[in-house]
């Protein structure tokens, strides 16, 4: 979907013009479009209610009304959904392009032109997403071009930015949705390499298993040893235009398929474990956005890419492996593999990058779905500042985050018997998501600001919100991380 921004002038020739309408207001149709007199009769402008007609004359062939509900209640989420409704309806009508009119009254809603321009454009692009990689004859979208017409430079900038961020979300979804045999650790690393060609400010290094062995990454290698696919450790770097205000590192779980290992998962829904690389996909998605959005930080992205399978060489329950920081871990459940590959990625981050802030994203535990469901990611921030920044960023971009507890007693519960740590806590301890975070805490310096984000619930199978949601990947994380960088203090 190509989205452009233009001034709200005289209506140009177009197969479809979209007009947004709030409740109790007569639809402001462009003067040039002649429609049947009764077209807008009794149209109530309920949220996402649509009505279309052919114009009898004028530059627009058809007119589409999209309802926004009561003006006072219009928020960013409602605008994203309206943008998606406009794009999807245009696609359904089969038009090749459409003009979306944003008159000055609509531009004043929900915080003004910047909010409106970005939300409509994001909603339209994300709402138009379709996954076609697996199909032998992918269906081409009919409506490939949307022009948002509104007033002012801020509106136009916001439209462009919304489109760029939405594209990053779609890029993330494309990585997630590919099958396990397509999106292998090597393929994920190749996608990261390719991102560096999008901007001179981005570079990518990929470490292979030989390098990992030299660095002593026994935990990442221990997970991968049951797979014929070699593990990869991706390290992307973004250098800002001007002086850097600090160093931030995003770390992702790029587990391209999680069968559970010898502690094998049940077959039902095991196919969904191709999404177990969603944290890594989100980190790549953020770098996709950094090719077009400037931020004043040096940003690093580290993704541990691996597969967790079953094989004669696979790690067995009870095996002990040593991590890059020297910590030994007894692997009492080979299905708790995400924390193992992240452990070495976090050690690498602390030793080689030394960031001010680390944020890791991982589909780490089924337990977070029990606690927070599919619409909220669980966060474990080490500072109140980082907690507030992530909760606020999540709210802005529609990817909500909520803090979960991580105390010293939880960390103590991860001590091992035959190794320093165990990769699972005792059943009596409970709090499965906290156990995962507690394990990870042993691989981050106490004085580094850090947040673990568990996206196991939000990465796929989320509620259908028009612009995102449904059975496939949600692309969660990419827009969240950029919003975080833009609002970080
Ligand atoms: N990738 C899974 C977590 C997961 C499960 C994500 C279901 C989404 C849906 C992770 O590697 C895992 O298997 N976690 C175990 C940990 C347990 C063995 C301590 C889990 O959550 O059951
Ligand atoms: Mn697992
Ligand atoms: Zn996993």
Coordinates of C-alpha atoms in Angstrom, one line a residue, residues 72-333:
X72 CA -15.8 14.0 21.8
X73 CA -15.0 10.3 22.0
X74 CA -12.8 9.9 18.9
X75 CA -9.4 8.6 20.0
X76 CA -6.3 7.3 18.3
X77 CA -7.5 3.7 18.3
X78 CA -10.8 4.8 16.7
X79 CA -8.9 6.7 14.0
X80 CA -6.6 3.7 13.3
X81 CA -9.7 1.6 12.9
X82 CA -11.4 4.1 10.7
X83 CA -8.3 4.3 8.5
X84 CA -8.4 0.5 8.2
X85 CA -12.1 0.5 7.4
X86 CA -11.5 3.1 4.6
X87 CA -8.7 1.0 3.1
X88 CA -10.5 -2.3 3.4
X89 CA -13.7 -0.9 1.9
X90 CA -11.8 0.6 -1.0
X91 CA -10.2 -2.8 -1.6
X92 CA -13.6 -4.5 -1.4
X93 CA -15.0 -2.0 -4.0
X94 CA -12.1 -3.0 -6.2
X95 CA -10.9 0.6 -6.9
X96 CA -7.3 1.0 -7.8
X97 CA -6.8 4.1 -5.6
X98 CA -8.7 6.4 -3.3
X99 CA -8.5 9.9 -1.8
X100 CA -9.1 10.2 1.9
X101 CA -10.4 13.7 2.8
X102 CA -9.4 15.0 6.2
X103 CA -11.1 18.4 6.6
X104 CA -10.1 20.9 9.3
X105 CA -12.8 19.7 11.7
X106 CA -11.7 16.1 11.5
X107 CA -8.1 17.2 11.7
X108 CA -8.8 18.8 15.1
X109 CA -10.1 15.5 16.7
X110 CA -8.1 13.4 19.2
X111 CA -5.2 15.8 19.7
X112 CA -4.9 17.5 16.3
X113 CA -3.6 17.0 12.8
X114 CA -0.4 15.1 13.8
X115 CA -2.4 12.5 15.7
X116 CA -5.1 12.2 13.0
X117 CA -2.7 12.1 10.1
X118 CA -0.5 9.4 11.7
X119 CA -3.4 7.3 13.0
X120 CA -5.4 7.2 9.7
X121 CA -2.3 6.5 7.7
X122 CA -1.1 3.7 10.1
X123 CA -4.6 2.2 10.2
X124 CA -4.9 2.2 6.4
X125 CA -1.5 0.6 5.8
X126 CA -1.7 -1.9 8.6
X127 CA -5.3 -2.7 7.9
X128 CA -4.3 -3.5 4.3
X129 CA -1.7 -6.1 5.3
X130 CA -2.0 -9.5 3.8
X131 CA 0.3 -12.4 4.0
X132 CA 1.1 -14.0 0.7
X133 CA 4.6 -15.6 0.9
X134 CA 3.3 -19.1 1.2
X135 CA 0.9 -18.9 -1.8
X136 CA 2.0 -20.1 -5.2
X137 CA -0.3 -17.6 -6.9
X138 CA -0.5 -14.6 -4.5
X139 CA -3.6 -12.5 -5.0
X140 CA -2.6 -9.0 -5.9
X141 CA -4.3 -6.2 -3.9
X142 CA -6.5 -4.1 -6.1
X143 CA -6.3 -0.8 -4.2
X144 CA -2.6 0.0 -4.0
X145 CA -2.6 3.8 -3.5
X146 CA -4.2 6.0 -1.0
X147 CA -3.8 9.8 -0.9
X148 CA -4.6 11.6 2.4
X149 CA -5.7 15.1 1.7
X150 CA -5.4 17.5 4.7
X151 CA -4.0 20.9 5.7
X152 CA -0.6 21.9 6.9
X153 CA 3.0 20.5 7.0
X154 CA 2.5 18.8 10.3
X155 CA -0.4 16.7 8.9
X156 CA 1.6 15.7 5.9
X157 CA 4.7 14.7 8.0
X158 CA 2.5 12.7 10.2
X159 CA 0.9 10.8 7.3
X160 CA 4.4 9.9 6.0
X161 CA 5.6 8.8 9.4
X162 CA 2.5 6.7 10.1
X163 CA 3.0 4.9 6.8
X164 CA 6.7 4.2 7.6
X165 CA 5.9 2.8 11.0
X166 CA 3.0 0.8 9.7
X167 CA 5.3 -0.7 7.0
X168 CA 7.7 -1.7 9.8
X169 CA 4.8 -3.4 11.5
X170 CA 3.9 -5.3 8.3
X171 CA 7.6 -6.2 7.8
X172 CA 7.6 -7.7 11.3
X173 CA 4.4 -9.6 10.5
X174 CA 6.0 -11.0 7.3
X175 CA 8.9 -12.3 9.2
X176 CA 6.6 -13.9 11.8
X177 CA 4.2 -15.4 9.4
X178 CA 6.7 -17.4 7.3
X179 CA 6.7 -21.1 8.1
X180 CA 9.4 -22.7 10.2
X181 CA 11.1 -24.2 7.2
X182 CA 11.2 -20.8 5.5
X183 CA 12.1 -18.6 8.4
X184 CA 15.1 -20.5 9.7
X185 CA 17.8 -19.0 12.0
X186 CA 19.8 -18.3 8.8
X187 CA 16.9 -16.7 7.0
X188 CA 16.2 -14.4 10.0
X189 CA 19.9 -13.4 10.0
X190 CA 19.8 -12.8 6.3
X191 CA 16.8 -10.5 6.8
X192 CA 18.8 -8.6 9.4
X193 CA 21.7 -8.3 6.9
X194 CA 19.4 -7.0 4.3
X195 CA 18.1 -4.2 6.6
X196 CA 21.6 -2.7 6.5
X197 CA 21.2 -2.0 2.8
X198 CA 18.2 0.3 3.6
X199 CA 20.2 3.0 5.4
X200 CA 23.9 4.0 5.6
X201 CA 23.3 4.5 9.4
X202 CA 22.6 0.8 9.9
X203 CA 25.2 -2.0 10.0
X204 CA 24.6 -5.7 10.6
X205 CA 27.1 -8.3 11.9
X206 CA 26.2 -12.0 12.1
X207 CA 28.1 -14.4 14.3
X208 CA 28.1 -18.1 13.5
X209 CA 28.5 -21.1 15.8
X210 CA 32.2 -21.0 15.6
X211 CA 32.2 -17.5 17.0
X212 CA 29.8 -18.5 19.7
X213 CA 32.0 -21.3 20.7
X214 CA 35.0 -19.0 21.0
X215 CA 32.9 -16.7 23.2
X216 CA 31.7 -19.5 25.3
X217 CA 28.0 -19.2 24.6
X218 CA 27.2 -22.7 25.8
X219 CA 23.5 -21.9 26.6
X220 CA 22.7 -20.7 23.1
X221 CA 24.6 -23.6 21.6
X222 CA 23.0 -26.0 24.0
X223 CA 19.6 -25.2 22.6
X224 CA 20.7 -25.3 19.0
X225 CA 22.6 -28.6 19.3
X226 CA 19.4 -30.6 18.6
X227 CA 18.9 -28.9 15.3
X228 CA 20.7 -29.2 11.9
X229 CA 20.0 -25.5 11.4
X230 CA 23.0 -23.6 12.7
X231 CA 22.4 -20.9 15.3
X232 CA 23.1 -17.2 14.4
X233 CA 23.7 -14.2 16.6
X234 CA 22.6 -11.0 14.9
X235 CA 24.0 -7.7 16.0
X236 CA 22.6 -4.6 14.2
X237 CA 23.8 -1.0 15.0
X238 CA 22.1 2.3 14.2
X239 CA 24.2 5.5 14.5
X240 CA 22.3 8.7 14.9
X241 CA 22.7 11.8 12.6
X242 CA 23.9 14.1 15.4
X243 CA 25.4 13.6 18.8
X244 CA 24.1 10.5 20.6
X245 CA 22.1 11.0 23.8
X246 CA 22.9 7.5 24.9
X247 CA 23.1 3.9 24.0
X248 CA 20.1 1.6 23.9
X249 CA 20.0 -2.1 23.0
X250 CA 17.1 -4.2 22.0
X251 CA 17.5 -7.9 22.4
X252 CA 15.2 -10.4 20.8
X253 CA 14.3 -14.1 21.1
X254 CA 14.6 -15.4 17.5
X255 CA 13.6 -19.0 18.1
X256 CA 12.4 -19.9 14.7
X257 CA 10.7 -23.1 15.8
X258 CA 10.1 -24.4 19.3
X259 CA 9.1 -28.1 19.5
X260 CA 10.1 -28.1 23.1
X261 CA 13.2 -30.3 22.6
X262 CA 13.2 -33.6 24.5
X263 CA 10.6 -32.0 26.9
X264 CA 8.4 -32.1 23.8
X265 CA 5.3 -30.0 23.4
X266 CA 1.9 -31.5 22.7
X267 CA 1.1 -31.7 18.9
X268 CA -2.0 -29.5 19.1
X269 CA -1.1 -26.0 18.0
X270 CA 2.6 -26.9 17.9
X271 CA 2.7 -25.3 14.5
X272 CA 2.1 -21.9 16.2
X273 CA 5.6 -22.2 17.6
X274 CA 6.9 -20.8 14.3
X275 CA 6.0 -17.5 15.9
X276 CA 8.5 -18.1 18.7
X277 CA 10.9 -15.7 16.8
X278 CA 8.5 -12.8 17.3
X279 CA 10.8 -11.0 19.7
X280 CA 13.6 -11.1 17.2
X281 CA 11.2 -10.1 14.4
X282 CA 10.2 -7.0 16.5
X283 CA 13.8 -6.0 16.9
X284 CA 14.3 -6.3 13.2
X285 CA 11.1 -4.4 12.7
X286 CA 12.4 -1.5 14.8
X287 CA 15.5 -1.3 12.7
X288 CA 13.3 -1.4 9.6
X289 CA 11.7 1.8 11.0
X290 CA 15.1 3.3 11.9
X291 CA 15.9 3.4 8.2
X292 CA 13.4 6.2 7.8
X293 CA 12.8 7.6 11.3
X294 CA 15.6 9.6 13.0
X295 CA 16.2 9.1 16.8
X296 CA 19.0 10.7 18.8
X297 CA 20.4 7.5 20.2
X298 CA 22.9 4.9 19.3
X299 CA 20.7 1.9 19.0
X300 CA 21.8 -1.7 19.0
X301 CA 19.8 -4.8 18.1
X302 CA 20.9 -8.3 19.2
X303 CA 18.9 -11.3 18.1
X304 CA 19.6 -14.9 19.1
X305 CA 18.4 -17.0 16.2
X306 CA 18.0 -20.7 16.9
X307 CA 15.7 -23.8 16.7
X308 CA 14.6 -26.0 19.6
X309 CA 14.2 -29.6 18.2
X310 CA 14.6 -33.2 19.1
X311 CA 17.6 -35.2 18.0
X312 CA 20.1 -37.8 19.3
X313 CA 22.4 -34.8 20.0
X314 CA 19.7 -32.7 21.7
X315 CA 20.2 -31.4 25.2
X316 CA 18.6 -33.8 27.7
X317 CA 16.7 -32.8 30.8
X318 CA 19.2 -32.4 33.6
X319 CA 22.1 -31.6 31.3
X320 CA 24.4 -28.8 32.5
X321 CA 25.6 -26.1 30.2
X322 CA 27.8 -23.0 30.8
X323 CA 26.9 -19.5 29.6
X324 CA 29.2 -16.8 28.2
X325 CA 29.3 -15.1 31.7
X326 CA 30.6 -18.4 33.3
X327 CA 27.3 -19.2 35.0
X328 CA 26.4 -22.9 34.8
X329 CA 22.7 -23.9 34.2
X330 CA 21.0 -27.2 34.7
X331 CA 18.4 -27.6 32.0
X332 CA 15.6 -29.3 33.8
X333 CA 13.1 -28.6 31.1

